[in-house]
mmCIF file of C-alpha atoms and ligand atoms in Angstrom:
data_model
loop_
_atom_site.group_PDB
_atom_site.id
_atom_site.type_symbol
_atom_site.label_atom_id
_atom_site.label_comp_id
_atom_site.label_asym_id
_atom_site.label_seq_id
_atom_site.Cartn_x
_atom_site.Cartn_y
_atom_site.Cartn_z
ATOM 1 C CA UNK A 1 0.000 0.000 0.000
ATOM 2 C CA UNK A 2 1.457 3.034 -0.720
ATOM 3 C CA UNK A 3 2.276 5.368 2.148
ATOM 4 C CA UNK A 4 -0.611 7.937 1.501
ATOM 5 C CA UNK A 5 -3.599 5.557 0.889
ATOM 6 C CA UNK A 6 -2.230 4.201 4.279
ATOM 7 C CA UNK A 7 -2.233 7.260 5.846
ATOM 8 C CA UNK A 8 -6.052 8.210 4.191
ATOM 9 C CA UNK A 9 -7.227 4.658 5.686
ATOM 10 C CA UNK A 10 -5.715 4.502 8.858
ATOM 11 C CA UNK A 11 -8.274 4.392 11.594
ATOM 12 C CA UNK A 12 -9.648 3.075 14.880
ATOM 13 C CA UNK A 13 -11.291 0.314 15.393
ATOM 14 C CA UNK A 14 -12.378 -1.446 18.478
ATOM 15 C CA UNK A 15 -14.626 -4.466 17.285
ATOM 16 C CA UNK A 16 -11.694 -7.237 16.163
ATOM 17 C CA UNK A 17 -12.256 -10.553 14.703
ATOM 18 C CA UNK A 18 -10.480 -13.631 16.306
ATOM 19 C CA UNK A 19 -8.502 -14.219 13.228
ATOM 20 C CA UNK A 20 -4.767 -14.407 14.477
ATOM 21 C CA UNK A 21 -1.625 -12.068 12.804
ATOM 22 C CA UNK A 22 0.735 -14.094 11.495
ATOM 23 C CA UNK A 23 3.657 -13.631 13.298
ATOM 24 C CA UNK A 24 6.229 -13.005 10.450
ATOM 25 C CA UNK A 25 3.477 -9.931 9.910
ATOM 26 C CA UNK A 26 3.463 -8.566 13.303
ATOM 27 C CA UNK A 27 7.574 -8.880 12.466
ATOM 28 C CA UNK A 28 7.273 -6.127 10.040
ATOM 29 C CA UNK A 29 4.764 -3.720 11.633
ATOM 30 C CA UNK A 30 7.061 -3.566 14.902
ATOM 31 C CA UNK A 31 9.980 -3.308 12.796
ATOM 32 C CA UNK A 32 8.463 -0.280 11.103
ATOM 33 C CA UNK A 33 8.032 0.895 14.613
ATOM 34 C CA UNK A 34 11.739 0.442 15.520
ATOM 35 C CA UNK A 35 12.386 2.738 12.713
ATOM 36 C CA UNK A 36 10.798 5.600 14.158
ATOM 37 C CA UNK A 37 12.981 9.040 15.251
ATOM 38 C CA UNK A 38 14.090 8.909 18.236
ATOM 39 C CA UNK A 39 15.548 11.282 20.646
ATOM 40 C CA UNK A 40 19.278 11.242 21.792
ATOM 41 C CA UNK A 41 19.601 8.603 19.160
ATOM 42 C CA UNK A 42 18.712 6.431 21.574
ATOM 43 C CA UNK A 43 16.220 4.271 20.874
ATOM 44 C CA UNK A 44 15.720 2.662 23.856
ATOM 45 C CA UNK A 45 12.285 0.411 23.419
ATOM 46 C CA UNK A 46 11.002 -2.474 24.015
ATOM 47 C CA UNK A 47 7.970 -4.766 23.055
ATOM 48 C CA UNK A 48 5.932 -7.429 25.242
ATOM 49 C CA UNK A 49 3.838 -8.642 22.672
ATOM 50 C CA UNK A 50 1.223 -10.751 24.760
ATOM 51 C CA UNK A 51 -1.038 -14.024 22.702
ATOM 52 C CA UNK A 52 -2.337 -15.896 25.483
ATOM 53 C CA UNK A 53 -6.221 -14.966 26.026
ATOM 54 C CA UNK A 54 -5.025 -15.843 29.556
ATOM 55 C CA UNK A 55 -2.022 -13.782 30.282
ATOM 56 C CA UNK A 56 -3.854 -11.033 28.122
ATOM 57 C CA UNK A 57 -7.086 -11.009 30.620
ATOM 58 C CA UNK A 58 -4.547 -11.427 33.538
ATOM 59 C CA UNK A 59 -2.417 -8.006 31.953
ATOM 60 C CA UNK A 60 -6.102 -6.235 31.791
ATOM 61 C CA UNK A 61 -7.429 -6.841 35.201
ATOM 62 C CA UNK A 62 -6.597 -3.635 36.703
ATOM 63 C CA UNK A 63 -8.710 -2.214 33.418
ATOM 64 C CA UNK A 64 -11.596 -4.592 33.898
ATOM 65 C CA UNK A 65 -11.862 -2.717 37.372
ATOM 66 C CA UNK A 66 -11.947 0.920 36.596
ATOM 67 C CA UNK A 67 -12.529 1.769 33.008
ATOM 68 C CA UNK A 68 -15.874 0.680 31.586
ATOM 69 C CA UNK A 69 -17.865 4.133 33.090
ATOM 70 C CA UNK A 70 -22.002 4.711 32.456
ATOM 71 C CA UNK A 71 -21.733 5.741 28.931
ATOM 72 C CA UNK A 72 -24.717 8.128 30.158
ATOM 73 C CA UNK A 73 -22.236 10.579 31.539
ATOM 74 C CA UNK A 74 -21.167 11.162 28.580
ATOM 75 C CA UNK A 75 -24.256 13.565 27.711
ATOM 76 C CA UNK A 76 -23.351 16.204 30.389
ATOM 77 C CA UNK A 77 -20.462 16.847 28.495
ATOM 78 C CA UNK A 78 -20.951 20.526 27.488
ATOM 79 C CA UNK A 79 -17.572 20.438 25.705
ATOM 80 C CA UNK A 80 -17.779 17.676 23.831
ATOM 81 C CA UNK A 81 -18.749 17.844 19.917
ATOM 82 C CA UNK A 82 -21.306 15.566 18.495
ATOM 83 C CA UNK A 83 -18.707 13.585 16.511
ATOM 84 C CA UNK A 84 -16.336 13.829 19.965
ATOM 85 C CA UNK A 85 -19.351 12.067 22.007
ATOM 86 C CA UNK A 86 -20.247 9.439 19.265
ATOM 87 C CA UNK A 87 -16.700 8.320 19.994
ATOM 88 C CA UNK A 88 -16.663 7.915 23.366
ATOM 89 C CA UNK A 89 -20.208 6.306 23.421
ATOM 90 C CA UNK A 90 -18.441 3.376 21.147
ATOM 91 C CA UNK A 91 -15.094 3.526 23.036
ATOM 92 C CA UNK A 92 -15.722 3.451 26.910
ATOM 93 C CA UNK A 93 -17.532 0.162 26.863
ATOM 94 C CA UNK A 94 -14.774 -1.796 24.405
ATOM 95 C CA UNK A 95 -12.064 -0.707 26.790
ATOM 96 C CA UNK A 96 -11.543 -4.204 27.743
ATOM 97 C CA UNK A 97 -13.026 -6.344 24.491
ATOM 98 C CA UNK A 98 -10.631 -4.329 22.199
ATOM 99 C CA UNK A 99 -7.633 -5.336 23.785
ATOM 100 C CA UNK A 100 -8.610 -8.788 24.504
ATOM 101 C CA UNK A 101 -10.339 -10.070 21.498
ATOM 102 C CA UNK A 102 -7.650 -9.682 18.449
ATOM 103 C CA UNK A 103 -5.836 -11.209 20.544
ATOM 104 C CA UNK A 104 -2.406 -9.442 19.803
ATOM 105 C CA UNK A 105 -1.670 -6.974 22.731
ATOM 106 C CA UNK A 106 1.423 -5.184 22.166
ATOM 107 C CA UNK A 107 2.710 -3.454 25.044
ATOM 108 C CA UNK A 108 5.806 -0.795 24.035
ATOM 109 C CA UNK A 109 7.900 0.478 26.833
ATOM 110 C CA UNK A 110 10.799 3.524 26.667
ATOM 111 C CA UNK A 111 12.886 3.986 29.074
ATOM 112 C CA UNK A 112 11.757 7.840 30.518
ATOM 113 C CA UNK A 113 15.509 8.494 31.368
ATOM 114 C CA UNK A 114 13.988 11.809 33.384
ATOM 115 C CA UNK A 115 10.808 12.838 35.491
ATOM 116 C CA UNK A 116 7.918 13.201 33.468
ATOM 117 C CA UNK A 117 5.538 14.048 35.444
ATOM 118 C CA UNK A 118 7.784 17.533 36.602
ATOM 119 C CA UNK A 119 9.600 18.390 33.491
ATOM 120 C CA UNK A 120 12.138 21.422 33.247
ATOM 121 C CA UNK A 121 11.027 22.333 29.719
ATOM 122 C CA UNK A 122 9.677 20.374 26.251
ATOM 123 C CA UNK A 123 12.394 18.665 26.025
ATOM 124 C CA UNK A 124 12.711 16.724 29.240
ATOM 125 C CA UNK A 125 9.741 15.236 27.125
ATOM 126 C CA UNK A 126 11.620 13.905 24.515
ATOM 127 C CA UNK A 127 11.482 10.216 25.241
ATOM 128 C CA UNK A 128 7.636 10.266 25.997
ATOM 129 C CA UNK A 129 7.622 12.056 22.256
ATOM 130 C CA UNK A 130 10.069 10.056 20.797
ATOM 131 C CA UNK A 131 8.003 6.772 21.400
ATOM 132 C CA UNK A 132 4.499 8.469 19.769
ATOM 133 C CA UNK A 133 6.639 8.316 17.064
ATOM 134 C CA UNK A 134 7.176 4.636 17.228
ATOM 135 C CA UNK A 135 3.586 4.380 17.779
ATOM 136 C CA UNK A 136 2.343 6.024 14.843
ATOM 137 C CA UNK A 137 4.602 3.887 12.388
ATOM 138 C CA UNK A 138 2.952 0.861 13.782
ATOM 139 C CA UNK A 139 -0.459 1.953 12.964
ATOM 140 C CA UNK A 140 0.613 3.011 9.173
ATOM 141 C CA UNK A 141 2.475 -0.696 9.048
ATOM 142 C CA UNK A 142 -0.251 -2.225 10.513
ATOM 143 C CA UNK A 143 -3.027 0.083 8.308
ATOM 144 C CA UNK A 144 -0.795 -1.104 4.802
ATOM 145 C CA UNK A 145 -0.911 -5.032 6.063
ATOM 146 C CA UNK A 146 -5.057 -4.496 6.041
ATOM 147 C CA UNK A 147 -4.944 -4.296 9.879
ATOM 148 C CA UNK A 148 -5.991 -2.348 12.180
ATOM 149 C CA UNK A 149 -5.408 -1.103 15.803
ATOM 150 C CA UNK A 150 -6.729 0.127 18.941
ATOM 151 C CA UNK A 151 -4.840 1.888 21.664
ATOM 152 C CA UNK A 152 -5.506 2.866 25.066
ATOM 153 C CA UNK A 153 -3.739 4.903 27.824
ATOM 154 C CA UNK A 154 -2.746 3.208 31.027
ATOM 155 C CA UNK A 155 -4.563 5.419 33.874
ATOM 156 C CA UNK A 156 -4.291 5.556 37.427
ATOM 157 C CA UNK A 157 -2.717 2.055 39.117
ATOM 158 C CA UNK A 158 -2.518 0.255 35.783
ATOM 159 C CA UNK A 159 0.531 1.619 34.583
ATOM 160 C CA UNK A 160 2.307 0.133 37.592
ATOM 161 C CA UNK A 161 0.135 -2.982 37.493
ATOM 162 C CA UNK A 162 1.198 -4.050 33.953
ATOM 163 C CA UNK A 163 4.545 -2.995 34.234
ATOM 164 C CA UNK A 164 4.812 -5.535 37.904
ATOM 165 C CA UNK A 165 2.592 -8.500 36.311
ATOM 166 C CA UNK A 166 4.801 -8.993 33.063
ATOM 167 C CA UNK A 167 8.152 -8.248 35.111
ATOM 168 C CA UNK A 168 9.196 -4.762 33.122
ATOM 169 C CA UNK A 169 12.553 -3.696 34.363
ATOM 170 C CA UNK A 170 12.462 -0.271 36.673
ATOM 171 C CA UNK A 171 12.749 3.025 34.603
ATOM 172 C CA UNK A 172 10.801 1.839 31.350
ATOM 173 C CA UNK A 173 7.140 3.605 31.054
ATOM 174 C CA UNK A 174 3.955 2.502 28.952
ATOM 175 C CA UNK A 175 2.399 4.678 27.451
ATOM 176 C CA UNK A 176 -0.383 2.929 25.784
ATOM 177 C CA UNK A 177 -1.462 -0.995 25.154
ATOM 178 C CA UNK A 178 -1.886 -1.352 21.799
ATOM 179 C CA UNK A 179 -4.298 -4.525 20.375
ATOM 180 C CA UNK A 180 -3.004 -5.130 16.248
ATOM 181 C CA UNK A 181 -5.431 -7.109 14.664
ATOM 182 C CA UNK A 182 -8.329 -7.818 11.726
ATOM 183 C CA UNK A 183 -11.367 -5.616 12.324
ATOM 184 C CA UNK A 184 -14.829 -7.963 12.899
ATOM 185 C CA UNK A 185 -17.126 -7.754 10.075
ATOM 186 C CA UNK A 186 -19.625 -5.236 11.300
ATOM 187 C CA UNK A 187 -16.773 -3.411 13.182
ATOM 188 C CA UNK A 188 -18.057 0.300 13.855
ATOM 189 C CA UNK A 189 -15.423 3.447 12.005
ATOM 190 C CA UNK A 190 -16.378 6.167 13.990
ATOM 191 C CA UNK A 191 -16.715 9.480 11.478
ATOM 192 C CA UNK A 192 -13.237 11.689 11.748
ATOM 193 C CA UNK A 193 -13.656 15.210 13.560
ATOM 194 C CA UNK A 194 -13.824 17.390 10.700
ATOM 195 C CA UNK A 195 -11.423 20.376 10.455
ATOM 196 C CA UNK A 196 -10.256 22.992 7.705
ATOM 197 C CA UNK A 197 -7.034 22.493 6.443
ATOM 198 C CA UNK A 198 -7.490 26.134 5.153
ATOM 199 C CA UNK A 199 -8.165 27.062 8.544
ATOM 200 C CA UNK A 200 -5.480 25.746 10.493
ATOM 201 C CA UNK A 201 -2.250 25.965 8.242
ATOM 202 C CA UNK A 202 -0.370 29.902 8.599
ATOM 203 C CA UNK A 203 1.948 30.584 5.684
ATOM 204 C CA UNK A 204 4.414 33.391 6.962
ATOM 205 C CA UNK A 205 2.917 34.010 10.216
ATOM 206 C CA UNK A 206 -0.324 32.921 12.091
HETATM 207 C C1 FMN B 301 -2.827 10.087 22.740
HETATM 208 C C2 FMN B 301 -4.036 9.249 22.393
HETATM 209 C C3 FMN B 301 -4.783 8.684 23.409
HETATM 210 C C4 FMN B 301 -5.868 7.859 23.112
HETATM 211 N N1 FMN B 301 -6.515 7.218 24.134
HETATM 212 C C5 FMN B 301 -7.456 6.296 23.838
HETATM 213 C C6 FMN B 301 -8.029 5.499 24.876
HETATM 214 O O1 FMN B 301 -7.637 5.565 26.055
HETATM 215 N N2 FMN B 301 -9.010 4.632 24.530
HETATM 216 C C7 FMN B 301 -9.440 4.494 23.238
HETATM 217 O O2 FMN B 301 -10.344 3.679 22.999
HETATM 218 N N3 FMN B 301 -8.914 5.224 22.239
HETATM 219 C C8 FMN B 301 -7.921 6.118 22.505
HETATM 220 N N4 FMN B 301 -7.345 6.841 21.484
HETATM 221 C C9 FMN B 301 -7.827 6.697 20.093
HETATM 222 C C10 FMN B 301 -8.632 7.918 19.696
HETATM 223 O O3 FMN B 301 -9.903 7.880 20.323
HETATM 224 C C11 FMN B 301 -8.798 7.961 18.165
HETATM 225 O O4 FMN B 301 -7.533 8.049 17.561
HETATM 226 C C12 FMN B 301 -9.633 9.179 17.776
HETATM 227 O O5 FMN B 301 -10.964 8.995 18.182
HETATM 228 C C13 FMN B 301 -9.609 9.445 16.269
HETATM 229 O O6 FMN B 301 -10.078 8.335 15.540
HETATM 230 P P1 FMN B 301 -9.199 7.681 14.395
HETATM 231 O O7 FMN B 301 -7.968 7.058 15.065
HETATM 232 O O8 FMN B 301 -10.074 6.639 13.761
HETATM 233 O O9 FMN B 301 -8.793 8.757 13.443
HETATM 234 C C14 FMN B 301 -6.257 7.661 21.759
HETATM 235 C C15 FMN B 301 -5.493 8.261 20.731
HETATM 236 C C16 FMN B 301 -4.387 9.023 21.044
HETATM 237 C C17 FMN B 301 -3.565 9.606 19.915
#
């Protein structure tokens, strides 16, 4: 697929059929990750890339416990557009089902090297940046291999949960869990927030 069409198609899903990557695919799609920019030329990154429906429910229990909220909160959201809450009435329930049911959970790790929670300046972010990086090529390999992803951010205790229950070394952060797999046959695309290219480029100055 050529590298535009892949960026055009690329999109979330969170409804996955059981249908297993073959692993000699999910080679090339982190690969393509590994490729990414990195800061300090470090590259520092890691994948635990989790099959077992087992260790995979066992990795999500700490999700299982806070995530799936009363989609009906989701109305008293005065800020939220339309298209914003028609995402989150699909995504807050699937928290758990997308990661468990393509049943490829791939679970990156940098190392933060600083404190990222108290940085100095944009820069002390550079390793949390440098791995978004990573993260995007895998969706744009994964889009051109006619897959498709779903990511979610680690909140609260699960960070720390994950990190203990699959034995990740001190010092290496996850920043999202990210299922790879084929989208189910009725699996919902969610219309893309609409914006104005016109609008929001500023030749010269803004
Ligand atoms: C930084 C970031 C955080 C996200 N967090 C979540 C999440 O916790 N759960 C989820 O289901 N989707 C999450 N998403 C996916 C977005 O909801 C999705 O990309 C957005 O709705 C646009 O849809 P699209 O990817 O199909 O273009 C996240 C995406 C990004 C880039």
């Amino acid at each position: 697929m050529e590298l535009y069409e892949a960026i055009r198609k690329r999109r979330t899903i969170r409804d996955f059929s059981m249908k297993r990557v073959p692993e000699e695919v999910l080679t090339r799609i982190l690969e393509a990750g590994m490729k990414a920019p990195s800061h300090d030329h470090a590259r520092d990154w890691h994948f635990v890339v989790l099959h077992d429906p087992e260790h995979i429910a066992d990795v999500l229990r700490h999700v299982g416990h806070g995530a799936e909220v009363q989609t009906d909160i989701i109305d008293h959201w005065d800020t939220a557009t339309k298209c914003q809450k028609a995402m989150y009435y699909d995504a807050l329930p699937k928290q758990v089902k997308m990661l468990s049911r393509s049943r490829c959970l791939v679970l990156p790790f940098f190392r933060a090297g600083t404190d990222l929670m108290s940085p100095r300046d944009i820069s002390s972010l550079n390793s949390f940046a440098s791995i978004w990086c990573l993260i995007e090529n895998i969706l744009l390999a994964a889009t051109a291999e006619g897959l498709h992803c779903a990511l979610r951010i680690p909140i609260q205790g699960e960070e720390e949960y994950v990190r203990k229950t699959i034995h990740a070394p001190e010092g290496y952060r996850l920043p999202c869990y990210l299922a790879v797999g084929y989208a189910a046959p009725d699996a919902k695309i969610i219309q893309q927030q609409e914006i104005s290219f016109k609008e929001h480029v500023h030749w010269e100055n803004w």
